[in-house]
PDB file of C-alpha atoms and ligand atoms in Angstrom:
ATOM      1  CA  MET A   1      47.820 -56.069 -25.096  1.00  0.00           C
ATOM      2  CA  THR A   2      49.593 -58.407 -27.527  1.00  0.00           C
ATOM      3  CA  ALA A   3      47.980 -61.636 -28.719  1.00  0.00           C
ATOM      4  CA  ALA A   4      50.264 -63.552 -26.337  1.00  0.00           C
ATOM      5  CA  GLU A   5      49.149 -61.385 -23.406  1.00  0.00           C
ATOM      6  CA  LEU A   6      45.500 -61.894 -24.335  1.00  0.00           C
ATOM      7  CA  ARG A   7      46.164 -65.654 -24.487  1.00  0.00           C
ATOM      8  CA  ASP A   8      47.750 -65.581 -21.042  1.00  0.00           C
ATOM      9  CA  LEU A   9      44.776 -63.705 -19.607  1.00  0.00           C
ATOM     10  CA  ALA A  10      42.429 -66.222 -21.259  1.00  0.00           C
ATOM     11  CA  ILE A  11      44.452 -69.083 -19.726  1.00  0.00           C
ATOM     12  CA  ASP A  12      44.184 -67.544 -16.277  1.00  0.00           C
ATOM     13  CA  ILE A  13      40.425 -67.011 -16.560  1.00  0.00           C
ATOM     14  CA  ALA A  14      39.862 -70.474 -18.067  1.00  0.00           C
ATOM     15  CA  HIS A  15      41.682 -72.085 -15.140  1.00  0.00           C
ATOM     16  CA  GLU A  16      39.483 -70.306 -12.620  1.00  0.00           C
ATOM     17  CA  ALA A  17      36.352 -71.055 -14.654  1.00  0.00           C
ATOM     18  CA  GLY A  18      37.292 -74.725 -15.033  1.00  0.00           C
ATOM     19  CA  ALA A  19      37.883 -75.063 -11.306  1.00  0.00           C
ATOM     20  CA  LEU A  20      34.426 -73.632 -10.605  1.00  0.00           C
ATOM     21  CA  ALA A  21      32.829 -76.047 -13.101  1.00  0.00           C
ATOM     22  CA  GLN A  22      34.625 -78.961 -11.487  1.00  0.00           C
ATOM     23  CA  ARG A  23      33.577 -77.904  -7.975  1.00  0.00           C
ATOM     24  CA  ARG A  24      29.949 -77.550  -8.994  1.00  0.00           C
ATOM     25  CA  ARG A  25      30.080 -80.936 -10.705  1.00  0.00           C
ATOM     26  CA  ALA A  26      31.344 -82.538  -7.489  1.00  0.00           C
ATOM     27  CA  GLU A  27      28.466 -80.926  -5.580  1.00  0.00           C
ATOM     28  CA  GLY A  28      25.888 -82.332  -8.049  1.00  0.00           C
ATOM     29  CA  VAL A  29      24.474 -80.892 -11.237  1.00  0.00           C
ATOM     30  CA  SER A  30      21.040 -79.417 -11.754  1.00  0.00           C
ATOM     31  CA  ILE A  31      19.601 -78.892 -15.206  1.00  0.00           C
ATOM     32  CA  ALA A  32      18.398 -75.303 -15.410  1.00  0.00           C
ATOM     33  CA  ALA A  33      16.497 -75.475 -18.712  1.00  0.00           C
ATOM     34  CA  SER A  34      16.212 -76.957 -22.171  1.00  0.00           C
ATOM     35  CA  LYS A  35      17.109 -74.619 -25.023  1.00  0.00           C
ATOM     36  CA  SER A  36      16.608 -75.309 -28.749  1.00  0.00           C
ATOM     37  CA  THR A  37      15.314 -78.869 -28.196  1.00  0.00           C
ATOM     38  CA  LEU A  38      14.717 -81.126 -25.160  1.00  0.00           C
ATOM     39  CA  ALA A  39      18.199 -82.601 -25.600  1.00  0.00           C
ATOM     40  CA  ASP A  40      19.852 -79.172 -25.614  1.00  0.00           C
ATOM     41  CA  ILE A  41      20.303 -78.498 -21.917  1.00  0.00           C
ATOM     42  CA  VAL A  42      21.880 -75.786 -19.818  1.00  0.00           C
ATOM     43  CA  THR A  43      22.944 -76.396 -16.234  1.00  0.00           C
ATOM     44  CA  GLU A  44      23.137 -73.891 -13.388  1.00  0.00           C
ATOM     45  CA  ALA A  45      26.906 -74.339 -13.628  1.00  0.00           C
ATOM     46  CA  ASP A  46      27.016 -73.242 -17.305  1.00  0.00           C
ATOM     47  CA  ARG A  47      25.390 -69.977 -16.251  1.00  0.00           C
ATOM     48  CA  GLU A  48      27.525 -69.488 -13.170  1.00  0.00           C
ATOM     49  CA  VAL A  49      30.773 -70.204 -15.031  1.00  0.00           C
ATOM     50  CA  GLU A  50      29.844 -67.805 -17.824  1.00  0.00           C
ATOM     51  CA  ALA A  51      29.024 -65.137 -15.215  1.00  0.00           C
ATOM     52  CA  LEU A  52      32.439 -65.637 -13.599  1.00  0.00           C
ATOM     53  CA  ILE A  53      34.184 -65.202 -16.965  1.00  0.00           C
ATOM     54  CA  ARG A  54      32.127 -62.118 -17.766  1.00  0.00           C
ATOM     55  CA  THR A  55      32.810 -60.534 -14.392  1.00  0.00           C
ATOM     56  CA  ARG A  56      36.568 -61.067 -14.774  1.00  0.00           C
ATOM     57  CA  LEU A  57      36.522 -59.582 -18.261  1.00  0.00           C
ATOM     58  CA  ASP A  58      34.440 -56.592 -17.175  1.00  0.00           C
ATOM     59  CA  ALA A  59      37.093 -55.869 -14.542  1.00  0.00           C
ATOM     60  CA  GLU A  60      40.197 -56.545 -16.650  1.00  0.00           C
ATOM     61  CA  ARG A  61      39.102 -55.653 -20.181  1.00  0.00           C
ATOM     62  CA  PRO A  62      36.344 -53.048 -19.884  1.00  0.00           C
ATOM     63  CA  GLY A  63      35.256 -51.974 -23.344  1.00  0.00           C
ATOM     64  CA  ASP A  64      35.770 -55.355 -25.026  1.00  0.00           C
ATOM     65  CA  GLY A  65      32.772 -57.096 -26.565  1.00  0.00           C
ATOM     66  CA  PHE A  66      31.446 -60.444 -25.363  1.00  0.00           C
ATOM     67  CA  LEU A  67      29.720 -63.336 -27.118  1.00  0.00           C
ATOM     68  CA  GLY A  68      28.780 -66.188 -24.804  1.00  0.00           C
ATOM     69  CA  GLU A  69      26.747 -69.357 -25.287  1.00  0.00           C
ATOM     70  CA  GLU A  70      24.458 -68.662 -22.343  1.00  0.00           C
ATOM     71  CA  THR A  71      24.134 -64.882 -22.244  1.00  0.00           C
ATOM     72  CA  GLY A  72      24.589 -63.892 -25.875  1.00  0.00           C
ATOM     73  CA  GLY A  73      26.368 -60.826 -27.162  1.00  0.00           C
ATOM     74  CA  GLY A  74      27.354 -57.385 -26.046  1.00  0.00           C
ATOM     75  CA  GLU A  75      29.074 -54.990 -28.444  1.00  0.00           C
ATOM     76  CA  GLY A  76      32.322 -53.458 -27.272  1.00  0.00           C
ATOM     77  CA  SER A  77      34.209 -50.301 -28.174  1.00  0.00           C
ATOM     78  CA  THR A  78      37.740 -51.730 -28.613  1.00  0.00           C
ATOM     79  CA  GLY A  79      37.179 -53.931 -31.686  1.00  0.00           C
ATOM     80  CA  ILE A  80      37.974 -56.997 -29.568  1.00  0.00           C
ATOM     81  CA  THR A  81      35.374 -59.609 -28.644  1.00  0.00           C
ATOM     82  CA  TRP A  82      35.645 -62.533 -26.242  1.00  0.00           C
ATOM     83  CA  VAL A  83      33.840 -65.613 -27.540  1.00  0.00           C
ATOM     84  CA  VAL A  84      33.039 -67.988 -24.719  1.00  0.00           C
ATOM     85  CA  ASP A  85      31.576 -71.430 -24.179  1.00  0.00           C
ATOM     86  CA  PRO A  86      31.634 -71.818 -20.380  1.00  0.00           C
ATOM     87  CA  ILE A  87      31.134 -75.590 -20.525  1.00  0.00           C
ATOM     88  CA  ASP A  88      31.517 -77.173 -23.961  1.00  0.00           C
ATOM     89  CA  GLY A  89      30.247 -80.713 -23.617  1.00  0.00           C
ATOM     90  CA  THR A  90      27.332 -79.872 -21.338  1.00  0.00           C
ATOM     91  CA  VAL A  91      25.679 -83.262 -21.832  1.00  0.00           C
ATOM     92  CA  ASN A  92      28.926 -84.997 -20.805  1.00  0.00           C
ATOM     93  CA  TYR A  93      29.155 -82.661 -17.825  1.00  0.00           C
ATOM     94  CA  ALA A  94      25.594 -83.329 -16.726  1.00  0.00           C
ATOM     95  CA  SER A  95      26.103 -87.086 -17.175  1.00  0.00           C
ATOM     96  CA  GLY A  96      29.323 -87.268 -15.167  1.00  0.00           C
ATOM     97  CA  ILE A  97      31.542 -87.883 -18.219  1.00  0.00           C
ATOM     98  CA  PRO A  98      34.801 -85.969 -17.678  1.00  0.00           C
ATOM     99  CA  LEU A  99      35.195 -84.813 -21.293  1.00  0.00           C
ATOM    100  CA  TYR A 100      34.104 -81.196 -21.090  1.00  0.00           C
ATOM    101  CA  ALA A 101      36.017 -77.946 -21.430  1.00  0.00           C
ATOM    102  CA  VAL A 102      35.952 -74.218 -20.924  1.00  0.00           C
ATOM    103  CA  SER A 103      36.514 -72.559 -24.301  1.00  0.00           C
ATOM    104  CA  ILE A 104      37.611 -68.921 -24.502  1.00  0.00           C
ATOM    105  CA  ALA A 105      38.647 -67.105 -27.676  1.00  0.00           C
ATOM    106  CA  VAL A 106      39.655 -63.505 -28.315  1.00  0.00           C
ATOM    107  CA  VAL A 107      38.777 -62.191 -31.768  1.00  0.00           C
ATOM    108  CA  GLU A 108      39.277 -58.918 -33.581  1.00  0.00           C
ATOM    109  CA  GLY A 109      37.039 -57.157 -36.102  1.00  0.00           C
ATOM    110  CA  SER A 110      33.563 -58.560 -36.529  1.00  0.00           C
ATOM    111  CA  SER A 111      31.879 -60.725 -33.924  1.00  0.00           C
ATOM    112  CA  ASP A 112      30.736 -62.891 -36.866  1.00  0.00           C
ATOM    113  CA  PRO A 113      33.106 -65.815 -37.538  1.00  0.00           C
ATOM    114  CA  ASP A 114      33.203 -65.027 -41.278  1.00  0.00           C
ATOM    115  CA  GLY A 115      34.602 -61.579 -40.513  1.00  0.00           C
ATOM    116  CA  TRP A 116      36.732 -62.008 -37.417  1.00  0.00           C
ATOM    117  CA  THR A 117      40.444 -62.615 -36.956  1.00  0.00           C
ATOM    118  CA  ALA A 118      41.139 -64.859 -33.988  1.00  0.00           C
ATOM    119  CA  LEU A 119      43.969 -63.540 -31.806  1.00  0.00           C
ATOM    120  CA  ALA A 120      44.015 -66.082 -29.002  1.00  0.00           C
ATOM    121  CA  GLY A 121      42.216 -69.232 -27.918  1.00  0.00           C
ATOM    122  CA  VAL A 122      42.173 -71.498 -24.897  1.00  0.00           C
ATOM    123  CA  VAL A 123      40.477 -74.841 -24.313  1.00  0.00           C
ATOM    124  CA  ARG A 124      40.788 -75.896 -20.687  1.00  0.00           C
ATOM    125  CA  SER A 125      39.892 -79.426 -19.691  1.00  0.00           C
ATOM    126  CA  PRO A 126      39.709 -79.177 -15.894  1.00  0.00           C
ATOM    127  CA  VAL A 127      39.278 -82.854 -15.021  1.00  0.00           C
ATOM    128  CA  LEU A 128      42.220 -83.935 -17.167  1.00  0.00           C
ATOM    129  CA  GLY A 129      44.335 -80.940 -16.135  1.00  0.00           C
ATOM    130  CA  GLU A 130      45.012 -79.977 -19.752  1.00  0.00           C
ATOM    131  CA  THR A 131      45.245 -76.431 -21.114  1.00  0.00           C
ATOM    132  CA  PHE A 132      45.412 -76.070 -24.888  1.00  0.00           C
ATOM    133  CA  SER A 133      46.289 -72.526 -25.904  1.00  0.00           C
ATOM    134  CA  ALA A 134      47.217 -70.541 -28.970  1.00  0.00           C
ATOM    135  CA  ALA A 135      48.076 -66.973 -29.887  1.00  0.00           C
ATOM    136  CA  ARG A 136      48.088 -65.725 -33.474  1.00  0.00           C
ATOM    137  CA  ASN A 137      51.494 -66.398 -35.097  1.00  0.00           C
ATOM    138  CA  GLU A 138      52.839 -67.771 -31.796  1.00  0.00           C
ATOM    139  CA  GLY A 139      51.894 -71.429 -32.247  1.00  0.00           C
ATOM    140  CA  ALA A 140      49.675 -73.736 -30.213  1.00  0.00           C
ATOM    141  CA  HIS A 141      50.653 -75.372 -26.947  1.00  0.00           C
ATOM    142  CA  LEU A 142      49.432 -77.983 -24.484  1.00  0.00           C
ATOM    143  CA  ASN A 143      50.542 -77.178 -20.948  1.00  0.00           C
ATOM    144  CA  GLY A 144      53.467 -75.288 -22.480  1.00  0.00           C
ATOM    145  CA  GLU A 145      54.497 -77.977 -25.035  1.00  0.00           C
ATOM    146  CA  ARG A 146      54.345 -76.949 -28.707  1.00  0.00           C
ATOM    147  CA  LEU A 147      51.654 -78.749 -30.732  1.00  0.00           C
ATOM    148  CA  ARG A 148      51.704 -80.048 -34.281  1.00  0.00           C
ATOM    149  CA  ILE A 149      48.828 -81.677 -36.149  1.00  0.00           C
ATOM    150  CA  ALA A 150      49.128 -85.258 -37.444  1.00  0.00           C
ATOM    151  CA  GLU A 151      48.815 -86.697 -40.953  1.00  0.00           C
ATOM    152  CA  PRO A 152      46.667 -89.809 -41.398  1.00  0.00           C
ATOM    153  CA  GLY A 153      48.633 -93.083 -41.510  1.00  0.00           C
ATOM    154  CA  PRO A 154      48.206 -95.968 -43.964  1.00  0.00           C
ATOM    155  CA  ALA A 155      45.221 -97.350 -42.018  1.00  0.00           C
ATOM    156  CA  GLY A 156      43.266 -94.126 -42.652  1.00  0.00           C
ATOM    157  CA  ALA A 157      42.330 -91.068 -40.628  1.00  0.00           C
ATOM    158  CA  LEU A 158      41.319 -91.138 -36.984  1.00  0.00           C
ATOM    159  CA  LEU A 159      38.333 -88.800 -37.091  1.00  0.00           C
ATOM    160  CA  ALA A 160      35.829 -87.244 -34.718  1.00  0.00           C
ATOM    161  CA  THR A 161      32.399 -85.831 -35.363  1.00  0.00           C
ATOM    162  CA  GLY A 162      29.343 -84.670 -33.486  1.00  0.00           C
ATOM    163  CA  PHE A 163      25.578 -84.498 -33.887  1.00  0.00           C
ATOM    164  CA  GLY A 164      23.312 -81.560 -33.232  1.00  0.00           C
ATOM    165  CA  TYR A 165      20.537 -81.585 -30.641  1.00  0.00           C
ATOM    166  CA  ASP A 166      17.682 -81.658 -33.166  1.00  0.00           C
ATOM    167  CA  PRO A 167      16.627 -85.265 -33.873  1.00  0.00           C
ATOM    168  CA  ARG A 168      15.445 -84.217 -37.355  1.00  0.00           C
ATOM    169  CA  THR A 169      19.055 -83.671 -38.414  1.00  0.00           C
ATOM    170  CA  HIS A 170      20.402 -87.037 -37.277  1.00  0.00           C
ATOM    171  CA  ALA A 171      19.631 -88.995 -40.451  1.00  0.00           C
ATOM    172  CA  GLY A 172      21.449 -86.445 -42.603  1.00  0.00           C
ATOM    173  CA  ASP A 173      24.438 -86.409 -40.272  1.00  0.00           C
ATOM    174  CA  LEU A 174      24.615 -90.201 -40.288  1.00  0.00           C
ATOM    175  CA  ALA A 175      24.488 -90.250 -44.084  1.00  0.00           C
ATOM    176  CA  MET A 176      27.444 -87.855 -44.060  1.00  0.00           C
ATOM    177  CA  VAL A 177      29.306 -90.185 -41.687  1.00  0.00           C
ATOM    178  CA  GLY A 178      28.659 -92.984 -44.175  1.00  0.00           C
ATOM    179  CA  ARG A 179      30.271 -90.982 -46.977  1.00  0.00           C
ATOM    180  CA  VAL A 180      33.328 -90.158 -44.873  1.00  0.00           C
ATOM    181  CA  MET A 181      33.942 -93.606 -43.344  1.00  0.00           C
ATOM    182  CA  PRO A 182      35.810 -95.067 -46.349  1.00  0.00           C
ATOM    183  CA  ILE A 183      38.801 -92.820 -45.499  1.00  0.00           C
ATOM    184  CA  ALA A 184      38.543 -93.344 -41.732  1.00  0.00           C
ATOM    185  CA  ARG A 185      40.586 -95.644 -39.601  1.00  0.00           C
ATOM    186  CA  ASP A 186      37.952 -95.107 -36.900  1.00  0.00           C
ATOM    187  CA  LEU A 187      35.517 -92.472 -35.693  1.00  0.00           C
ATOM    188  CA  ARG A 188      35.076 -90.839 -32.266  1.00  0.00           C
ATOM    189  CA  ARG A 189      32.093 -88.891 -30.914  1.00  0.00           C
ATOM    190  CA  GLY A 190      33.568 -87.305 -27.810  1.00  0.00           C
ATOM    191  CA  GLY A 191      30.779 -84.850 -26.991  1.00  0.00           C
ATOM    192  CA  SER A 192      32.800 -81.621 -26.868  1.00  0.00           C
ATOM    193  CA  ALA A 193      33.593 -79.912 -30.164  1.00  0.00           C
ATOM    194  CA  ALA A 194      36.158 -77.603 -28.534  1.00  0.00           C
ATOM    195  CA  THR A 195      37.989 -80.642 -27.166  1.00  0.00           C
ATOM    196  CA  ASP A 196      37.789 -82.428 -30.534  1.00  0.00           C
ATOM    197  CA  LEU A 197      39.467 -79.442 -32.183  1.00  0.00           C
ATOM    198  CA  ALA A 198      42.102 -79.253 -29.444  1.00  0.00           C
ATOM    199  CA  TYR A 199      42.824 -82.948 -30.032  1.00  0.00           C
ATOM    200  CA  VAL A 200      43.245 -82.331 -33.773  1.00  0.00           C
ATOM    201  CA  ALA A 201      45.744 -79.567 -32.917  1.00  0.00           C
ATOM    202  CA  ALA A 202      47.577 -81.999 -30.633  1.00  0.00           C
ATOM    203  CA  GLY A 203      47.738 -84.709 -33.316  1.00  0.00           C
ATOM    204  CA  ARG A 204      45.637 -87.065 -31.187  1.00  0.00           C
ATOM    205  CA  LEU A 205      42.976 -87.015 -33.879  1.00  0.00           C
ATOM    206  CA  ASP A 206      43.746 -86.599 -37.584  1.00  0.00           C
ATOM    207  CA  GLY A 207      40.562 -84.755 -38.431  1.00  0.00           C
ATOM    208  CA  TYR A 208      37.140 -83.530 -37.407  1.00  0.00           C
ATOM    209  CA  PHE A 209      33.877 -82.760 -39.172  1.00  0.00           C
ATOM    210  CA  GLU A 210      30.506 -81.603 -37.868  1.00  0.00           C
ATOM    211  CA  ARG A 211      27.528 -79.654 -39.153  1.00  0.00           C
ATOM    212  CA  GLY A 212      25.772 -76.875 -37.266  1.00  0.00           C
ATOM    213  CA  LEU A 213      28.378 -75.704 -34.756  1.00  0.00           C
ATOM    214  CA  SER A 214      27.897 -72.359 -33.031  1.00  0.00           C
ATOM    215  CA  PRO A 215      30.688 -69.736 -33.004  1.00  0.00           C
ATOM    216  CA  TRP A 216      31.609 -70.408 -29.350  1.00  0.00           C
ATOM    217  CA  ASP A 217      32.035 -74.134 -30.105  1.00  0.00           C
ATOM    218  CA  PHE A 218      34.877 -73.554 -32.573  1.00  0.00           C
ATOM    219  CA  ALA A 219      36.259 -70.045 -31.917  1.00  0.00           C
ATOM    220  CA  ALA A 220      39.177 -71.177 -29.737  1.00  0.00           C
ATOM    221  CA  GLY A 221      39.643 -74.656 -31.247  1.00  0.00           C
ATOM    222  CA  SER A 222      39.911 -73.393 -34.823  1.00  0.00           C
ATOM    223  CA  LEU A 223      42.861 -71.149 -33.906  1.00  0.00           C
ATOM    224  CA  LEU A 224      44.500 -74.059 -32.062  1.00  0.00           C
ATOM    225  CA  VAL A 225      44.289 -76.161 -35.232  1.00  0.00           C
ATOM    226  CA  GLN A 226      45.624 -73.389 -37.478  1.00  0.00           C
ATOM    227  CA  GLU A 227      48.484 -72.518 -35.144  1.00  0.00           C
ATOM    228  CA  ALA A 228      49.407 -76.215 -34.972  1.00  0.00           C
ATOM    229  CA  GLY A 229      49.864 -76.209 -38.757  1.00  0.00           C
ATOM    230  CA  GLY A 230      46.422 -77.444 -39.760  1.00  0.00           C
ATOM    231  CA  ALA A 231      43.427 -76.137 -41.650  1.00  0.00           C
ATOM    232  CA  PHE A 232      39.997 -75.166 -40.338  1.00  0.00           C
ATOM    233  CA  LEU A 233      37.271 -74.577 -42.880  1.00  0.00           C
ATOM    234  CA  ARG A 234      33.552 -73.790 -42.884  1.00  0.00           C
ATOM    235  CA  PRO A 235      32.582 -74.136 -46.543  1.00  0.00           C
ATOM    236  CA  GLU A 236      29.507 -72.233 -47.643  1.00  0.00           C
ATOM    237  CA  SER A 237      27.044 -74.061 -49.819  1.00  0.00           C
ATOM    238  CA  ALA A 238      23.842 -72.655 -51.220  1.00  0.00           C
ATOM    239  CA  GLY A 239      20.777 -73.082 -49.036  1.00  0.00           C
ATOM    240  CA  VAL A 240      22.616 -74.889 -46.233  1.00  0.00           C
ATOM    241  CA  VAL A 241      21.592 -73.728 -42.776  1.00  0.00           C
ATOM    242  CA  ARG A 242      23.783 -76.011 -40.661  1.00  0.00           C
ATOM    243  CA  ARG A 243      27.213 -75.174 -42.023  1.00  0.00           C
ATOM    244  CA  LEU A 244      29.900 -77.805 -41.993  1.00  0.00           C
ATOM    245  CA  SER A 245      33.080 -77.322 -39.935  1.00  0.00           C
ATOM    246  CA  LEU A 246      36.203 -79.228 -40.977  1.00  0.00           C
ATOM    247  CA  ALA A 247      39.625 -79.526 -39.348  1.00  0.00           C
ATOM    248  CA  GLY A 248      42.836 -81.433 -40.026  1.00  0.00           C
ATOM    249  CA  SER A 249      45.730 -81.217 -42.445  1.00  0.00           C
ATOM    250  CA  ALA A 250      44.962 -79.212 -45.599  1.00  0.00           C
ATOM    251  CA  ASP A 251      44.849 -82.425 -47.678  1.00  0.00           C
ATOM    252  CA  LEU A 252      42.539 -84.207 -45.267  1.00  0.00           C
ATOM    253  CA  VAL A 253      40.219 -81.209 -45.007  1.00  0.00           C
ATOM    254  CA  GLY A 254      39.987 -81.150 -48.824  1.00  0.00           C
ATOM    255  CA  GLU A 255      39.074 -84.839 -48.899  1.00  0.00           C
ATOM    256  CA  LEU A 256      36.585 -84.497 -46.018  1.00  0.00           C
ATOM    257  CA  ARG A 257      34.945 -81.557 -47.754  1.00  0.00           C
ATOM    258  CA  LYS A 258      34.499 -83.499 -50.979  1.00  0.00           C
ATOM    259  CA  ARG A 259      32.962 -86.491 -49.249  1.00  0.00           C
ATOM    260  CA  ALA A 260      30.892 -84.725 -46.600  1.00  0.00           C
ATOM    261  CA  LEU A 261      29.267 -82.375 -49.100  1.00  0.00           C
ATOM    262  CA  ALA A 262      28.873 -84.967 -51.857  1.00  0.00           C
ATOM    263  CA  GLU A 263      25.093 -85.274 -51.430  1.00  0.00           C
ATOM    264  CA  GLY A 264      24.011 -82.270 -49.404  1.00  0.00           C
TER     265      GLY A 264
HETATM  266  C1  IPD B   1      28.040 -79.089 -28.032  1.00  0.00           C
HETATM  267  C2  IPD B   1      29.245 -79.998 -28.028  1.00  0.00           C
HETATM  268  C3  IPD B   1      29.010 -81.206 -28.913  1.00  0.00           C
HETATM  269  C4  IPD B   1      28.645 -80.814 -30.323  1.00  0.00           C
HETATM  270  C5  IPD B   1      27.455 -79.876 -30.325  1.00  0.00           C
HETATM  271  C6  IPD B   1      27.727 -78.667 -29.442  1.00  0.00           C
HETATM  272  P1  IPD B   1      27.603 -77.654 -25.797  1.00  0.00           P
HETATM  273  O1  IPD B   1      28.291 -77.919 -27.261  1.00  0.00           O
HETATM  274  O2  IPD B   1      30.381 -79.302 -28.477  1.00  0.00           O
HETATM  275  O3  IPD B   1      30.170 -82.013 -29.024  1.00  0.00           O
HETATM  276  O4  IPD B   1      28.348 -81.978 -31.054  1.00  0.00           O
HETATM  277  O5  IPD B   1      27.264 -79.463 -31.662  1.00  0.00           O
HETATM  278  O6  IPD B   1      26.587 -77.841 -29.426  1.00  0.00           O
HETATM  279  O7  IPD B   1      26.136 -77.526 -26.043  1.00  0.00           O
HETATM  280  O8  IPD B   1      27.918 -78.818 -24.965  1.00  0.00           O
HETATM  281  O9  IPD B   1      28.223 -76.377 -25.339  1.00  0.00           O
END
């Protein structure tokens, strides 16, 4: 399959998965468990949506690997891995806030983000009826319309960020926000990293920064940003556990990197 064909399959699966998430939301949400911290929840729907995606892939792409937020990894034999967040923005979802998305990426090579090459990515926002998609070297699209990132205007950059689920990391994240704010026109905390990245690709946001993302949070969104002409970077710095993710134009990412990492 070409990258464009993989993207089209991912779009089809993401639509079905998003519809299931939306149906379950309408029926009422039950929290299944807390994960890393009390704030880090998983709903029954997260599990059911991931199972749907996995079942479709088992049928249509037997032999591919899988890395999902809820069920972890399974090595494949084809060199291709599907990296899936069934519901990115679970807290929004559980709280009845419509900003959540199904994120599906197809990567080649390693199943580690430092070693993979992303071939295709889809972020499907079922409530808003928006499908952001990209295939390697084929550009990024929203419902079929070609996307292009934005450059910050004279008032500064419209930025988004996020905070991890561990309360012990909040002070450090807020200090980082303080260092970045001088170049910001304003700051959003939408609650879905995949959607934030899709919005950077669409030029709705100028840039994005967050520490501690997991691979499934950014696998699809990072390709969207790159295929829309932007940069996505996860700088390594000695001793840092929660790596920083940055997205935007190359210039903005350079500036964000300097400021965000200025003191740790
Ligand atoms: C979370 C969301 C949130 C981000 C967190 C992620 P989840 O993903 O993307 O915006 O700030 O870092 O873990 O748990 O809702 O799939």
